[in-house]
Amino acid sequence: LELVAPLAAPERPAPQRARAELVRAQVASARHETALALEHLDAAVALGVQRAELALARARLSWDLRRDEDVLALCASVLGEQV
């Protein structure tokens, strides 16, 4: 987390801050801090993270939590069809 801290500084461009939030979300997920991981994903969205990156991060988190229905719903929303 110390490595991404400079990227999260307010004076940095939004895409860099968004990437820092994605890293923070992955770290929180690895620590089984689900609520915090979702907060960081939401912050990444607010900073304009690309939809594909967000979908992948949410899918990984949902998969880790064994939320199969959430993973399928996310796939359907990204693909625009029923899975």
mmCIF file of N, CA, C and O in Angstrom:
data_model
loop_
_atom_site.group_PDB
_atom_site.id
_atom_site.type_symbol
_atom_site.label_atom_id
_atom_site.label_comp_id
_atom_site.label_asym_id
_atom_site.label_seq_id
_atom_site.Cartn_x
_atom_site.Cartn_y
_atom_site.Cartn_z
ATOM 1 N N LEU A 1 0.810 -1.203 0.000
ATOM 2 C CA LEU A 1 0.000 0.000 0.000
ATOM 3 C C LEU A 1 0.853 1.267 0.000
ATOM 4 O O LEU A 1 0.423 2.286 -0.521
ATOM 5 N N GLU A 2 2.032 1.153 0.582
ATOM 6 C CA GLU A 2 2.928 2.312 0.577
ATOM 7 C C GLU A 2 3.355 2.680 -0.841
ATOM 8 O O GLU A 2 3.554 3.855 -1.144
ATOM 9 N N LEU A 3 3.458 1.674 -1.702
ATOM 10 C CA LEU A 3 3.894 1.932 -3.072
ATOM 11 C C LEU A 3 2.862 2.708 -3.880
ATOM 12 O O LEU A 3 3.216 3.485 -4.763
ATOM 13 N N VAL A 4 1.575 2.509 -3.582
ATOM 14 C CA VAL A 4 0.537 3.214 -4.342
ATOM 15 C C VAL A 4 0.120 4.518 -3.689
ATOM 16 O O VAL A 4 -0.608 5.296 -4.296
ATOM 17 N N ALA A 5 0.584 4.772 -2.489
ATOM 18 C CA ALA A 5 0.200 5.997 -1.789
ATOM 19 C C ALA A 5 0.490 7.252 -2.605
ATOM 20 O O ALA A 5 -0.370 8.143 -2.686
ATOM 21 N N PRO A 6 1.648 7.368 -3.258
ATOM 22 C CA PRO A 6 1.889 8.574 -4.064
ATOM 23 C C PRO A 6 0.891 8.728 -5.219
ATOM 24 O O PRO A 6 0.553 9.848 -5.602
ATOM 25 N N LEU A 7 0.410 7.615 -5.759
ATOM 26 C CA LEU A 7 -0.568 7.679 -6.853
ATOM 27 C C LEU A 7 -1.933 8.174 -6.379
ATOM 28 O O LEU A 7 -2.730 8.651 -7.173
ATOM 29 N N ALA A 8 -2.207 8.013 -5.098
ATOM 30 C CA ALA A 8 -3.503 8.395 -4.552
ATOM 31 C C ALA A 8 -3.560 9.852 -4.112
ATOM 32 O O ALA A 8 -4.624 10.337 -3.705
ATOM 33 N N ALA A 9 -2.456 10.564 -4.222
ATOM 34 C CA ALA A 9 -2.422 11.965 -3.796
ATOM 35 C C ALA A 9 -3.405 12.797 -4.614
ATOM 36 O O ALA A 9 -3.569 12.575 -5.816
ATOM 37 N N PRO A 10 -4.092 13.734 -3.979
ATOM 38 C CA PRO A 10 -5.119 14.532 -4.659
ATOM 39 C C PRO A 10 -4.630 15.268 -5.902
ATOM 40 O O PRO A 10 -5.404 15.506 -6.817
ATOM 41 N N GLU A 11 -3.361 15.596 -5.951
ATOM 42 C CA GLU A 11 -2.854 16.342 -7.108
ATOM 43 C C GLU A 11 -2.568 15.439 -8.315
ATOM 44 O O GLU A 11 -2.294 15.933 -9.400
ATOM 45 N N ARG A 12 -2.633 14.138 -8.133
ATOM 46 C CA ARG A 12 -2.395 13.207 -9.236
ATOM 47 C C ARG A 12 -3.616 13.144 -10.147
ATOM 48 O O ARG A 12 -4.742 13.377 -9.713
ATOM 49 N N PRO A 13 -3.432 12.793 -11.409
ATOM 50 C CA PRO A 13 -4.570 12.652 -12.324
ATOM 51 C C PRO A 13 -5.523 11.546 -11.854
ATOM 52 O O PRO A 13 -5.102 10.570 -11.239
ATOM 53 N N ALA A 14 -6.791 11.736 -12.157
ATOM 54 C CA ALA A 14 -7.822 10.785 -11.723
ATOM 55 C C ALA A 14 -7.525 9.347 -12.139
ATOM 56 O O ALA A 14 -7.739 8.432 -11.328
ATOM 57 N N PRO A 15 -7.048 9.077 -13.351
ATOM 58 C CA PRO A 15 -6.772 7.681 -13.703
ATOM 59 C C PRO A 15 -5.727 7.017 -12.801
ATOM 60 O O PRO A 15 -5.852 5.840 -12.470
ATOM 61 N N GLN A 16 -4.740 7.782 -12.366
ATOM 62 C CA GLN A 16 -3.732 7.226 -11.452
ATOM 63 C C GLN A 16 -4.349 6.957 -10.083
ATOM 64 O O GLN A 16 -4.075 5.925 -9.462
ATOM 65 N N ARG A 17 -5.166 7.884 -9.622
ATOM 66 C CA ARG A 17 -5.829 7.681 -8.317
ATOM 67 C C ARG A 17 -6.776 6.485 -8.386
ATOM 68 O O ARG A 17 -6.896 5.720 -7.424
ATOM 69 N N ALA A 18 -7.450 6.306 -9.526
ATOM 70 C CA ALA A 18 -8.360 5.174 -9.698
ATOM 71 C C ALA A 18 -7.594 3.858 -9.619
ATOM 72 O O ALA A 18 -8.047 2.901 -8.983
ATOM 73 N N ARG A 19 -6.428 3.818 -10.251
ATOM 74 C CA ARG A 19 -5.620 2.593 -10.190
ATOM 75 C C ARG A 19 -5.165 2.310 -8.753
ATOM 76 O O ARG A 19 -5.130 1.153 -8.328
ATOM 77 N N ALA A 20 -4.845 3.341 -8.015
ATOM 78 C CA ALA A 20 -4.475 3.152 -6.612
ATOM 79 C C ALA A 20 -5.639 2.564 -5.831
ATOM 80 O O ALA A 20 -5.452 1.682 -4.992
ATOM 81 N N GLU A 21 -6.846 3.030 -6.123
ATOM 82 C CA GLU A 21 -8.030 2.485 -5.446
ATOM 83 C C GLU A 21 -8.249 1.017 -5.810
ATOM 84 O O GLU A 21 -8.651 0.215 -4.969
ATOM 85 N N LEU A 22 -7.968 0.652 -7.052
ATOM 86 C CA LEU A 22 -8.095 -0.754 -7.451
ATOM 87 C C LEU A 22 -7.089 -1.626 -6.700
ATOM 88 O O LEU A 22 -7.433 -2.727 -6.254
ATOM 89 N N VAL A 23 -5.879 -1.133 -6.538
ATOM 90 C CA VAL A 23 -4.874 -1.884 -5.769
ATOM 91 C C VAL A 23 -5.332 -2.011 -4.324
ATOM 92 O O VAL A 23 -5.263 -3.093 -3.731
ATOM 93 N N ARG A 24 -5.815 -0.928 -3.762
ATOM 94 C CA ARG A 24 -6.304 -0.969 -2.376
ATOM 95 C C ARG A 24 -7.459 -1.955 -2.238
ATOM 96 O O ARG A 24 -7.567 -2.662 -1.235
ATOM 97 N N ALA A 25 -8.319 -2.023 -3.236
ATOM 98 C CA ALA A 25 -9.434 -2.971 -3.203
ATOM 99 C C ALA A 25 -8.920 -4.406 -3.213
ATOM 100 O O ALA A 25 -9.437 -5.262 -2.477
ATOM 101 N N GLN A 26 -7.915 -4.674 -4.023
ATOM 102 C CA GLN A 26 -7.364 -6.020 -4.078
ATOM 103 C C GLN A 26 -6.699 -6.408 -2.768
ATOM 104 O O GLN A 26 -6.831 -7.541 -2.309
ATOM 105 N N VAL A 27 -6.003 -5.469 -2.156
ATOM 106 C CA VAL A 27 -5.368 -5.744 -0.863
ATOM 107 C C VAL A 27 -6.434 -6.008 0.202
ATOM 108 O O VAL A 27 -6.328 -6.970 0.964
ATOM 109 N N ALA A 28 -7.454 -5.186 0.230
ATOM 110 C CA ALA A 28 -8.532 -5.391 1.211
ATOM 111 C C ALA A 28 -9.205 -6.741 0.986
ATOM 112 O O ALA A 28 -9.526 -7.449 1.943
ATOM 113 N N SER A 29 -9.406 -7.107 -0.258
ATOM 114 C CA SER A 29 -10.006 -8.403 -0.565
ATOM 115 C C SER A 29 -9.123 -9.539 -0.076
ATOM 116 O O SER A 29 -9.608 -10.510 0.523
ATOM 117 N N ALA A 30 -7.827 -9.430 -0.308
ATOM 118 C CA ALA A 30 -6.894 -10.467 0.152
ATOM 119 C C ALA A 30 -6.889 -10.591 1.669
ATOM 120 O O ALA A 30 -6.660 -11.672 2.210
ATOM 121 N N ARG A 31 -7.183 -9.495 2.332
ATOM 122 C CA ARG A 31 -7.244 -9.496 3.805
ATOM 123 C C ARG A 31 -8.635 -9.887 4.323
ATOM 124 O O ARG A 31 -8.892 -9.811 5.509
ATOM 125 N N HIS A 32 -9.520 -10.236 3.395
ATOM 126 C CA HIS A 32 -10.902 -10.610 3.724
ATOM 127 C C HIS A 32 -11.681 -9.452 4.343
ATOM 128 O O HIS A 32 -12.567 -9.649 5.169
ATOM 129 N N GLU A 33 -11.346 -8.246 3.924
ATOM 130 C CA GLU A 33 -12.049 -7.038 4.360
ATOM 131 C C GLU A 33 -12.986 -6.617 3.220
ATOM 132 O O GLU A 33 -12.741 -5.649 2.506
ATOM 133 N N THR A 34 -14.059 -7.382 3.082
ATOM 134 C CA THR A 34 -14.961 -7.236 1.946
ATOM 135 C C THR A 34 -15.572 -5.850 1.830
ATOM 136 O O THR A 34 -15.586 -5.253 0.749
ATOM 137 N N ALA A 35 -16.081 -5.334 2.927
ATOM 138 C CA ALA A 35 -16.727 -4.019 2.897
ATOM 139 C C ALA A 35 -15.732 -2.943 2.450
ATOM 140 O O ALA A 35 -16.060 -2.085 1.633
ATOM 141 N N LEU A 36 -14.520 -3.021 2.952
ATOM 142 C CA LEU A 36 -13.498 -2.056 2.572
ATOM 143 C C LEU A 36 -13.123 -2.213 1.100
ATOM 144 O O LEU A 36 -12.939 -1.225 0.387
ATOM 145 N N ALA A 37 -13.047 -3.436 0.632
ATOM 146 C CA ALA A 37 -12.740 -3.676 -0.785
ATOM 147 C C ALA A 37 -13.800 -3.046 -1.675
ATOM 148 O O ALA A 37 -13.483 -2.390 -2.671
ATOM 149 N N LEU A 38 -15.050 -3.212 -1.304
ATOM 150 C CA LEU A 38 -16.128 -2.616 -2.096
ATOM 151 C C LEU A 38 -16.079 -1.093 -2.047
ATOM 152 O O LEU A 38 -16.363 -0.430 -3.046
ATOM 153 N N GLU A 39 -15.713 -0.522 -0.912
ATOM 154 C CA GLU A 39 -15.568 0.939 -0.814
ATOM 155 C C GLU A 39 -14.497 1.441 -1.784
ATOM 156 O O GLU A 39 -14.684 2.455 -2.454
ATOM 157 N N HIS A 40 -13.388 0.722 -1.845
ATOM 158 C CA HIS A 40 -12.318 1.129 -2.760
ATOM 159 C C HIS A 40 -12.748 0.968 -4.221
ATOM 160 O O HIS A 40 -12.396 1.801 -5.062
ATOM 161 N N LEU A 41 -13.524 -0.073 -4.518
ATOM 162 C CA LEU A 41 -14.031 -0.229 -5.886
ATOM 163 C C LEU A 41 -14.964 0.931 -6.237
ATOM 164 O O LEU A 41 -14.909 1.471 -7.349
ATOM 165 N N ASP A 42 -15.817 1.312 -5.296
ATOM 166 C CA ASP A 42 -16.713 2.444 -5.540
ATOM 167 C C ASP A 42 -15.921 3.740 -5.748
ATOM 168 O O ASP A 42 -16.271 4.567 -6.592
ATOM 169 N N ALA A 43 -14.837 3.905 -4.981
ATOM 170 C CA ALA A 43 -13.995 5.093 -5.157
ATOM 171 C C ALA A 43 -13.341 5.090 -6.537
ATOM 172 O O ALA A 43 -13.226 6.133 -7.183
ATOM 173 N N ALA A 44 -12.950 3.916 -7.006
ATOM 174 C CA ALA A 44 -12.355 3.810 -8.339
ATOM 175 C C ALA A 44 -13.366 4.201 -9.411
ATOM 176 O O ALA A 44 -13.024 4.884 -10.376
ATOM 177 N N VAL A 45 -14.612 3.799 -9.213
ATOM 178 C CA VAL A 45 -15.669 4.181 -10.160
ATOM 179 C C VAL A 45 -15.838 5.695 -10.173
ATOM 180 O O VAL A 45 -15.939 6.319 -11.232
ATOM 181 N N ALA A 46 -15.858 6.294 -9.007
ATOM 182 C CA ALA A 46 -16.024 7.744 -8.908
ATOM 183 C C ALA A 46 -14.892 8.492 -9.608
ATOM 184 O O ALA A 46 -15.094 9.601 -10.096
ATOM 185 N N LEU A 47 -13.731 7.856 -9.675
ATOM 186 C CA LEU A 47 -12.580 8.480 -10.328
ATOM 187 C C LEU A 47 -12.513 8.156 -11.821
ATOM 188 O O LEU A 47 -11.588 8.564 -12.503
ATOM 189 N N GLY A 48 -13.484 7.396 -12.298
ATOM 190 C CA GLY A 48 -13.566 7.141 -13.728
ATOM 191 C C GLY A 48 -12.857 5.889 -14.207
ATOM 192 O O GLY A 48 -12.482 5.814 -15.371
ATOM 193 N N VAL A 49 -12.693 4.906 -13.330
ATOM 194 C CA VAL A 49 -12.066 3.667 -13.770
ATOM 195 C C VAL A 49 -12.893 3.056 -14.895
ATOM 196 O O VAL A 49 -14.111 3.201 -14.935
ATOM 197 N N GLN A 50 -12.229 2.413 -15.815
ATOM 198 C CA GLN A 50 -12.921 1.821 -16.953
ATOM 199 C C GLN A 50 -13.829 0.689 -16.501
ATOM 200 O O GLN A 50 -13.508 -0.061 -15.587
ATOM 201 N N ARG A 51 -14.943 0.561 -17.170
ATOM 202 C CA ARG A 51 -15.938 -0.450 -16.816
ATOM 203 C C ARG A 51 -15.353 -1.863 -16.790
ATOM 204 O O ARG A 51 -15.659 -2.650 -15.911
ATOM 205 N N ALA A 52 -14.519 -2.194 -17.739
ATOM 206 C CA ALA A 52 -13.955 -3.540 -17.803
ATOM 207 C C ALA A 52 -13.096 -3.845 -16.578
ATOM 208 O O ALA A 52 -13.171 -4.938 -16.022
ATOM 209 N N GLU A 53 -12.303 -2.871 -16.167
ATOM 210 C CA GLU A 53 -11.463 -3.082 -14.986
ATOM 211 C C GLU A 53 -12.310 -3.273 -13.736
ATOM 212 O O GLU A 53 -12.023 -4.120 -12.898
ATOM 213 N N LEU A 54 -13.348 -2.474 -13.619
ATOM 214 C CA LEU A 54 -14.224 -2.588 -12.466
ATOM 215 C C LEU A 54 -14.936 -3.932 -12.469
ATOM 216 O O LEU A 54 -15.048 -4.592 -11.442
ATOM 217 N N ALA A 55 -15.443 -4.328 -13.621
ATOM 218 C CA ALA A 55 -16.148 -5.602 -13.717
ATOM 219 C C ALA A 55 -15.236 -6.755 -13.310
ATOM 220 O O ALA A 55 -15.651 -7.656 -12.576
ATOM 221 N N LEU A 56 -14.005 -6.708 -13.758
ATOM 222 C CA LEU A 56 -13.059 -7.760 -13.402
ATOM 223 C C LEU A 56 -12.791 -7.777 -11.902
ATOM 224 O O LEU A 56 -12.793 -8.833 -11.274
ATOM 225 N N ALA A 57 -12.593 -6.620 -11.316
ATOM 226 C CA ALA A 57 -12.336 -6.552 -9.871
ATOM 227 C C ALA A 57 -13.538 -7.049 -9.078
ATOM 228 O O ALA A 57 -13.388 -7.805 -8.113
ATOM 229 N N ARG A 58 -14.737 -6.634 -9.481
ATOM 230 C CA ARG A 58 -15.943 -7.097 -8.778
ATOM 231 C C ARG A 58 -16.140 -8.601 -8.965
ATOM 232 O O ARG A 58 -16.551 -9.291 -8.037
ATOM 233 N N ALA A 59 -15.855 -9.100 -10.148
ATOM 234 C CA ALA A 59 -16.001 -10.541 -10.396
ATOM 235 C C ALA A 59 -15.048 -11.344 -9.521
ATOM 236 O O ALA A 59 -15.441 -12.362 -8.935
ATOM 237 N N ARG A 60 -13.812 -10.876 -9.422
ATOM 238 C CA ARG A 60 -12.842 -11.575 -8.568
ATOM 239 C C ARG A 60 -13.282 -11.576 -7.114
ATOM 240 O O ARG A 60 -13.196 -12.591 -6.423
ATOM 241 N N LEU A 61 -13.743 -10.442 -6.648
ATOM 242 C CA LEU A 61 -14.197 -10.345 -5.261
ATOM 243 C C LEU A 61 -15.407 -11.245 -5.028
ATOM 244 O O LEU A 61 -15.456 -11.992 -4.053
ATOM 245 N N SER A 62 -16.357 -11.203 -5.925
ATOM 246 C CA SER A 62 -17.548 -12.054 -5.794
ATOM 247 C C SER A 62 -17.177 -13.527 -5.855
ATOM 248 O O SER A 62 -17.734 -14.351 -5.120
ATOM 249 N N TRP A 63 -16.249 -13.870 -6.727
ATOM 250 C CA TRP A 63 -15.798 -15.262 -6.848
ATOM 251 C C TRP A 63 -15.163 -15.716 -5.541
ATOM 252 O O TRP A 63 -15.452 -16.794 -5.042
ATOM 253 N N ASP A 64 -14.292 -14.873 -4.977
ATOM 254 C CA ASP A 64 -13.636 -15.210 -3.718
ATOM 255 C C ASP A 64 -14.639 -15.409 -2.592
ATOM 256 O O ASP A 64 -14.423 -16.215 -1.695
ATOM 257 N N LEU A 65 -15.740 -14.654 -2.655
ATOM 258 C CA LEU A 65 -16.772 -14.751 -1.615
ATOM 259 C C LEU A 65 -17.772 -15.868 -1.896
ATOM 260 O O LEU A 65 -18.729 -16.043 -1.170
ATOM 261 N N ARG A 66 -17.547 -16.582 -3.002
ATOM 262 C CA ARG A 66 -18.431 -17.685 -3.415
ATOM 263 C C ARG A 66 -19.850 -17.206 -3.721
ATOM 264 O O ARG A 66 -20.827 -17.882 -3.478
ATOM 265 N N ARG A 67 -19.933 -16.003 -4.264
ATOM 266 C CA ARG A 67 -21.223 -15.437 -4.671
ATOM 267 C C ARG A 67 -21.427 -15.704 -6.160
ATOM 268 O O ARG A 67 -21.327 -14.823 -7.005
ATOM 269 N N ASP A 68 -21.712 -16.974 -6.459
ATOM 270 C CA ASP A 68 -21.821 -17.395 -7.859
ATOM 271 C C ASP A 68 -22.890 -16.630 -8.628
ATOM 272 O O ASP A 68 -22.683 -16.263 -9.788
ATOM 273 N N GLU A 69 -24.007 -16.381 -7.997
ATOM 274 C CA GLU A 69 -25.088 -15.654 -8.677
ATOM 275 C C GLU A 69 -24.642 -14.230 -9.028
ATOM 276 O O GLU A 69 -24.997 -13.715 -10.090
ATOM 277 N N ASP A 70 -23.879 -13.600 -8.145
ATOM 278 C CA ASP A 70 -23.368 -12.257 -8.429
ATOM 279 C C ASP A 70 -22.403 -12.277 -9.614
ATOM 280 O O ASP A 70 -22.414 -11.374 -10.450
ATOM 281 N N VAL A 71 -21.557 -13.315 -9.672
ATOM 282 C CA VAL A 71 -20.615 -13.438 -10.781
ATOM 283 C C VAL A 71 -21.377 -13.601 -12.098
ATOM 284 O O VAL A 71 -21.069 -12.942 -13.092
ATOM 285 N N LEU A 72 -22.387 -14.474 -12.099
ATOM 286 C CA LEU A 72 -23.176 -14.688 -13.319
ATOM 287 C C LEU A 72 -23.912 -13.420 -13.736
ATOM 288 O O LEU A 72 -23.964 -13.088 -14.922
ATOM 289 N N ALA A 73 -24.472 -12.707 -12.771
ATOM 290 C CA ALA A 73 -25.189 -11.466 -13.085
ATOM 291 C C ALA A 73 -24.224 -10.424 -13.654
ATOM 292 O O ALA A 73 -24.566 -9.704 -14.594
ATOM 293 N N LEU A 74 -23.045 -10.343 -13.092
ATOM 294 C CA LEU A 74 -22.051 -9.396 -13.584
ATOM 295 C C LEU A 74 -21.631 -9.749 -15.007
ATOM 296 O O LEU A 74 -21.535 -8.878 -15.867
ATOM 297 N N CYS A 75 -21.418 -11.018 -15.253
ATOM 298 C CA CYS A 75 -21.064 -11.455 -16.612
ATOM 299 C C CYS A 75 -22.177 -11.091 -17.591
ATOM 300 O O CYS A 75 -21.905 -10.598 -18.690
ATOM 301 N N ALA A 76 -23.406 -11.320 -17.193
ATOM 302 C CA ALA A 76 -24.536 -11.001 -18.069
ATOM 303 C C ALA A 76 -24.605 -9.503 -18.348
ATOM 304 O O ALA A 76 -24.856 -9.092 -19.483
ATOM 305 N N SER A 77 -24.349 -8.682 -17.338
ATOM 306 C CA SER A 77 -24.432 -7.231 -17.550
ATOM 307 C C SER A 77 -23.310 -6.742 -18.460
ATOM 308 O O SER A 77 -23.510 -5.847 -19.266
ATOM 309 N N VAL A 78 -22.141 -7.349 -18.333
ATOM 310 C CA VAL A 78 -21.017 -6.941 -19.172
ATOM 311 C C VAL A 78 -21.208 -7.430 -20.602
ATOM 312 O O VAL A 78 -20.954 -6.707 -21.559
ATOM 313 N N LEU A 79 -21.685 -8.652 -20.728
ATOM 314 C CA LEU A 79 -21.861 -9.241 -22.061
ATOM 315 C C LEU A 79 -23.171 -8.803 -22.727
ATOM 316 O O LEU A 79 -23.339 -8.968 -23.920
ATOM 317 N N GLY A 80 -24.094 -8.284 -21.903
ATOM 318 C CA GLY A 80 -25.375 -7.841 -22.446
ATOM 319 C C GLY A 80 -26.273 -8.982 -22.845
ATOM 320 O O GLY A 80 -27.056 -8.863 -23.770
ATOM 321 N N GLU A 81 -26.148 -10.075 -22.151
ATOM 322 C CA GLU A 81 -26.966 -11.241 -22.465
ATOM 323 C C GLU A 81 -27.097 -12.129 -21.227
ATOM 324 O O GLU A 81 -26.412 -11.915 -20.245
ATOM 325 N N GLN A 82 -27.940 -13.123 -21.331
ATOM 326 C CA GLN A 82 -28.111 -14.070 -20.247
ATOM 327 C C GLN A 82 -26.938 -15.048 -20.254
ATOM 328 O O GLN A 82 -26.506 -15.501 -21.305
ATOM 329 N N VAL A 83 -26.446 -15.386 -19.081
ATOM 330 C CA VAL A 83 -25.357 -16.353 -18.962
ATOM 331 C C VAL A 83 -25.920 -17.584 -18.319
ATOM 332 O O VAL A 83 -26.692 -17.539 -17.419
#
